[in-house]
Backbone as JSON, one array per atom type, in Angstrom:
{
  "sequence": "MNKDHLDPINAEGMPNLADSAFALDFLMSAKTGARNCAIALSETATAEVRTLLRRLMFEALDLHEEISQLMIRKKWLHPNRLNEQFKLDLTSAKTTMQIAEMQLFPKDTSRLGLFATPEK",
  "N": [[7.53, 13.79, 13.82], [6.06, 17.13, 12.07], [3.69, 19.73, 12.87], [3.18, 21.21, 10.56], [2.51, 19.86, 7.55], [3.13, 21.72, 5.04], [5.67, 21.62, 5.32], [8.66, 20.44, 4.36], [10.54, 17.99, 6.06], [8.74, 16.42, 6.94], [8.02, 14.38, 4.32], [10.1, 13.15, 4.61], [11.64, 9.64, 4.72], [9.25, 9.83, 2.78], [8.79, 8.33, -0.08], [9.8, 5.4, -0.02], [8.17, 4.8, 1.77], [5.2, 5.34, 1.12], [6.91, 3.32, -1.64], [6.31, 0.41, -0.42], [2.96, 0.44, 0.22], [2.46, 0.22, -2.04], [3.29, -1.92, -2.63], [2.41, -3.59, -1.1], [-0.04, -2.84, -1.81], [-0.13, -3.75, -4.26], [0.46, -7.36, -3.77], [-1.88, -7.6, -1.89], [-3.91, -8.03, -3.95], [-3.03, -10.01, -6.16], [-3.1, -11.87, -4.54], [-6.21, -12.12, -4.4], [-6.93, -11.89, -5.93], [-5.63, -14.67, -7.15], [-7.54, -16.66, -5.64], [-9.69, -16.29, -6.83], [-10.2, -17.31, -8.57], [-9.22, -20.27, -8.11], [-11.35, -19.78, -7.21], [-13.62, -19.62, -9.42], [-12.86, -22.28, -10.27], [-13.55, -23.69, -9.14], [-16.54, -24.22, -10.1], [-16.45, -24.97, -12.75], [-17.72, -26.15, -14.88], [-16.47, -27.55, -17.61], [-13.83, -28.79, -19.11], [-11.32, -27.85, -20.99], [-11.68, -25.65, -19.96], [-11.11, -25.4, -16.77], [-9.08, -25.69, -17.3], [-7.71, -23.13, -17.75], [-8.0, -21.79, -16.05], [-6.76, -23.27, -13.82], [-4.13, -22.72, -14.51], [-3.99, -20.46, -14.99], [-4.49, -19.63, -11.97], [-2.74, -20.34, -10.49], [-0.1, -19.14, -12.14], [-0.91, -17.25, -10.61], [-0.06, -17.33, -8.36], [2.28, -17.74, -9.07], [3.19, -15.13, -8.48], [2.11, -13.89, -6.31], [4.39, -14.78, -4.86], [6.19, -14.04, -6.07], [6.0, -10.42, -5.45], [5.08, -10.92, -2.54], [8.8, -11.57, -2.24], [9.82, -9.68, -3.22], [9.1, -7.8, -1.01], [9.87, -8.68, 1.74], [12.81, -9.11, 0.97], [12.87, -6.35, 0.66], [12.62, -5.56, 3.02], [10.61, -5.4, 3.79], [8.41, -6.58, 4.74], [7.05, -9.17, 7.18], [7.08, -12.55, 7.53], [7.28, -14.91, 8.76], [9.03, -13.88, 11.58], [6.72, -12.4, 13.94], [7.44, -10.33, 15.28], [9.21, -8.23, 14.36], [6.86, -7.69, 12.62], [4.61, -6.84, 13.9], [5.98, -4.5, 14.79], [6.9, -3.03, 12.73], [3.93, -2.98, 11.8], [2.6, -1.33, 14.23], [4.48, 0.69, 14.23], [3.68, 1.5, 11.09], [0.93, 2.51, 11.76], [1.13, 4.75, 13.78], [2.0, 6.67, 11.96], [0.07, 7.05, 10.65], [-2.24, 8.02, 12.5], [-0.87, 10.67, 12.82], [-1.04, 11.64, 10.61], [-3.08, 12.03, 10.02], [-4.22, 13.92, 12.28], [-2.96, 15.69, 11.44], [-3.12, 19.02, 10.11], [-4.56, 20.08, 7.58], [-6.04, 21.87, 5.65], [-6.69, 24.88, 5.58], [-8.02, 26.92, 8.09], [-8.85, 29.0, 7.88], [-9.6, 29.63, 4.85], [-9.87, 31.95, 3.0], [-8.69, 33.73, 0.1], [-8.07, 35.99, -0.58], [-4.5, 38.45, -0.59], [-3.25, 36.56, -0.91], [-2.49, 36.66, -4.62], [-1.61, 37.89, -7.46], [-3.28, 41.5, -7.33], [-4.47, 43.53, -9.57], [-4.52, 46.44, -9.71], [-6.73, 49.24, -9.59]],
  "CA": [[6.59, 14.93, 12.76], [5.24, 17.69, 12.85], [1.43, 20.0, 12.27], [2.99, 21.25, 9.2], [2.64, 20.1, 6.13], [4.18, 22.12, 4.4], [7.65, 21.79, 6.29], [9.53, 19.44, 3.55], [11.35, 17.4, 6.7], [7.36, 15.32, 6.73], [8.91, 14.0, 2.94], [11.27, 12.13, 5.19], [10.97, 8.55, 4.13], [7.95, 9.01, 2.7], [9.38, 7.32, -1.12], [10.04, 4.56, 0.62], [6.24, 4.23, 2.95], [4.09, 4.93, -0.45], [6.86, 1.74, -2.59], [5.6, -0.35, 1.03], [2.25, 0.13, 0.85], [2.23, -0.25, -3.22], [3.44, -4.05, -2.55], [1.5, -4.38, -0.19], [-1.9, -3.0, -2.68], [-0.25, -4.79, -5.06], [0.04, -8.81, -3.05], [-3.03, -8.27, -1.09], [-5.07, -7.57, -5.56], [-2.85, -11.17, -6.3], [-3.52, -13.38, -3.88], [-7.19, -11.66, -4.17], [-6.82, -13.05, -7.79], [-5.16, -16.65, -7.04], [-8.56, -17.42, -4.6], [-10.87, -15.46, -7.71], [-9.89, -18.38, -9.85], [-9.75, -21.26, -7.33], [-12.88, -20.19, -6.91], [-14.2, -19.71, -10.03], [-12.53, -23.14, -10.97], [-14.46, -25.69, -7.87], [-17.53, -23.54, -10.3], [-16.74, -24.49, -13.35], [-18.23, -28.12, -16.05], [-15.87, -27.6, -18.93], [-12.15, -29.57, -18.72], [-10.78, -26.48, -21.42], [-11.93, -23.52, -18.42], [-10.86, -25.31, -15.92], [-7.24, -25.77, -17.37], [-7.68, -22.61, -18.14], [-8.14, -21.31, -14.63], [-5.82, -23.58, -13.26], [-3.11, -22.1, -14.71], [-3.97, -18.98, -14.3], [-4.29, -19.71, -10.43], [-0.76, -21.43, -10.65], [0.09, -17.8, -12.16], [-1.9, -15.33, -9.62], [0.49, -17.56, -6.86], [3.55, -17.24, -8.69], [3.0, -13.82, -8.66], [2.25, -13.31, -5.45], [5.41, -15.25, -3.87], [7.56, -12.65, -6.28], [5.82, -9.58, -4.29], [6.16, -11.49, -0.92], [9.54, -12.2, -1.59], [10.4, -8.09, -2.64], [8.97, -7.19, 0.11], [10.88, -9.28, 2.03], [14.6, -8.09, 0.77], [12.91, -4.74, 0.99], [12.27, -5.77, 5.14], [8.43, -4.91, 4.43], [7.14, -7.99, 5.55], [8.21, -10.14, 8.37], [6.24, -13.07, 7.29], [7.9, -15.61, 9.6], [9.93, -12.98, 12.42], [6.03, -11.94, 14.23], [7.71, -9.39, 16.53], [9.22, -8.35, 13.7], [6.08, -7.26, 12.11], [3.95, -5.73, 15.35], [6.71, -3.49, 15.86], [6.5, -1.77, 11.1], [2.47, -1.78, 11.43], [2.76, -0.41, 14.81], [4.51, 1.77, 13.34], [2.32, 2.7, 10.83], [-0.6, 2.85, 12.78], [1.39, 5.96, 14.49], [2.7, 7.62, 11.63], [-1.36, 7.34, 9.64], [-2.91, 8.93, 13.25], [-0.13, 11.58, 12.67], [-0.94, 12.07, 9.01], [-4.95, 11.71, 9.9], [-4.06, 14.42, 12.93], [-2.79, 17.09, 10.51], [-4.43, 20.04, 9.89], [-3.95, 19.4, 6.65], [-6.94, 22.65, 5.08], [-6.48, 25.65, 7.69], [-9.41, 27.3, 9.35], [-9.65, 30.89, 7.07], [-9.19, 29.62, 3.13], [-9.53, 33.52, 1.3], [-7.71, 33.68, -0.22], [-7.41, 38.07, -0.96], [-3.51, 38.96, -0.47], [-2.44, 35.95, -2.29], [-2.26, 36.28, -5.53], [-1.15, 39.82, -7.99], [-3.64, 42.16, -8.46], [-3.91, 44.77, -10.63], [-4.73, 48.33, -9.45], [-8.08, 50.71, -10.1]],
  "C": [[5.82, 15.72, 12.73], [3.59, 18.33, 12.55], [2.07, 20.37, 11.04], [3.1, 20.42, 8.08], [2.41, 20.22, 5.91], [4.82, 21.61, 4.29], [7.55, 19.93, 5.1], [9.97, 18.42, 4.2], [9.68, 16.41, 6.88], [8.14, 14.81, 5.72], [9.53, 13.12, 3.13], [10.3, 10.52, 4.68], [10.15, 8.29, 3.69], [7.95, 8.51, 1.16], [9.13, 5.32, -0.92], [8.75, 4.05, 1.01], [5.78, 3.32, 1.97], [5.15, 3.21, -1.25], [5.99, 1.08, -1.74], [4.61, -0.46, 0.59], [1.43, -0.21, -0.67], [1.87, -1.68, -3.52], [3.02, -4.47, -2.04], [-0.34, -4.79, -0.97], [-1.67, -4.5, -3.47], [-0.94, -6.74, -4.32], [-0.77, -8.67, -2.87], [-3.96, -8.33, -3.09], [-3.69, -9.09, -5.92], [-3.0, -12.7, -5.65], [-5.79, -13.04, -3.95], [-7.41, -12.45, -6.32], [-6.68, -14.5, -8.12], [-7.04, -17.29, -6.57], [-9.88, -16.97, -5.47], [-10.78, -17.27, -8.69], [-9.55, -19.74, -9.27], [-11.73, -21.33, -7.13], [-14.19, -20.26, -8.28], [-13.67, -21.92, -11.38], [-13.22, -24.42, -9.84], [-15.83, -25.39, -8.29], [-17.58, -23.51, -11.87], [-16.93, -26.14, -14.47], [-16.95, -28.06, -17.17], [-14.53, -27.73, -18.33], [-11.54, -27.96, -19.32], [-11.28, -25.28, -19.9], [-11.36, -23.75, -17.65], [-8.85, -26.2, -15.71], [-6.7, -24.48, -17.38], [-7.08, -22.35, -17.38], [-7.07, -22.28, -14.11], [-4.85, -23.3, -13.62], [-2.65, -20.47, -15.04], [-4.69, -18.29, -12.36], [-2.95, -19.59, -10.5], [0.08, -19.34, -11.03], [0.31, -16.82, -10.38], [-0.49, -16.64, -8.36], [1.43, -17.16, -6.99], [4.49, -15.34, -8.31], [3.38, -13.55, -7.22], [2.63, -14.2, -4.19], [6.25, -14.14, -4.55], [7.77, -11.19, -5.47], [6.28, -9.63, -2.93], [8.7, -10.87, -1.04], [10.4, -10.75, -1.86], [10.22, -7.42, -1.56], [9.68, -7.67, 1.03], [12.03, -9.11, 2.09], [14.27, -7.2, 0.96], [13.0, -4.54, 2.14], [10.45, -4.92, 4.91], [7.61, -5.29, 4.45], [8.26, -8.88, 5.65], [7.17, -11.55, 7.84], [6.26, -14.52, 8.55], [8.71, -14.45, 11.39], [8.12, -11.74, 12.65], [6.22, -10.71, 15.24], [8.61, -8.86, 16.01], [8.26, -7.32, 13.02], [4.91, -6.38, 12.78], [4.54, -4.58, 14.99], [6.52, -2.98, 14.02], [5.1, -2.49, 11.52], [2.36, -1.11, 12.51], [3.26, 1.51, 14.09], [4.09, 2.43, 11.99], [1.28, 3.03, 11.28], [-0.18, 4.36, 13.23], [1.15, 6.95, 13.36], [0.87, 6.96, 10.56], [-2.18, 7.91, 10.56], [-2.56, 9.91, 13.26], [-0.73, 12.28, 11.6], [-2.95, 12.38, 9.4], [-5.5, 12.85, 10.7], [-4.15, 16.13, 12.83], [-3.81, 18.2, 10.46], [-4.13, 20.63, 8.0], [-4.81, 21.27, 5.34], [-6.49, 23.85, 6.62], [-8.64, 26.48, 7.5], [-9.94, 28.85, 7.66], [-8.53, 30.34, 5.56], [-10.46, 31.28, 2.7], [-8.31, 33.39, 1.17], [-7.47, 35.64, -1.38], [-5.48, 38.2, 0.06], [-2.58, 38.21, -1.09], [-1.64, 36.58, -3.67], [-2.48, 38.16, -6.09], [-2.46, 40.24, -8.21], [-3.73, 43.03, -8.86], [-4.76, 46.0, -9.3], [-5.43, 48.71, -9.85], [-7.26, 51.42, -10.44]]
}
């Protein structure tokens, strides 16, 4: 990755990176939903609400399983191969650092000469 954020070469592989990031965020949300249902289930007093929360918790767990299987198939997640997951996480951290070090905003923000201006 070069330092020029306008260079199209920097977009290479970005759709896949974005998809994997969205999937990971979705996975974490499903996990949080299952956890929240489990907490609510342990605090409810009525059988009807417990039944509803149990069903919602199992749906959240099923969703978590579906997302994680998709991520495993796409090689975005390696839960059983820690060496592979470590390499993936290291690559992600390096990319994040490269993006953070990019000069996204020019020091000179003057826009003179960039737009057509009528002559007087």
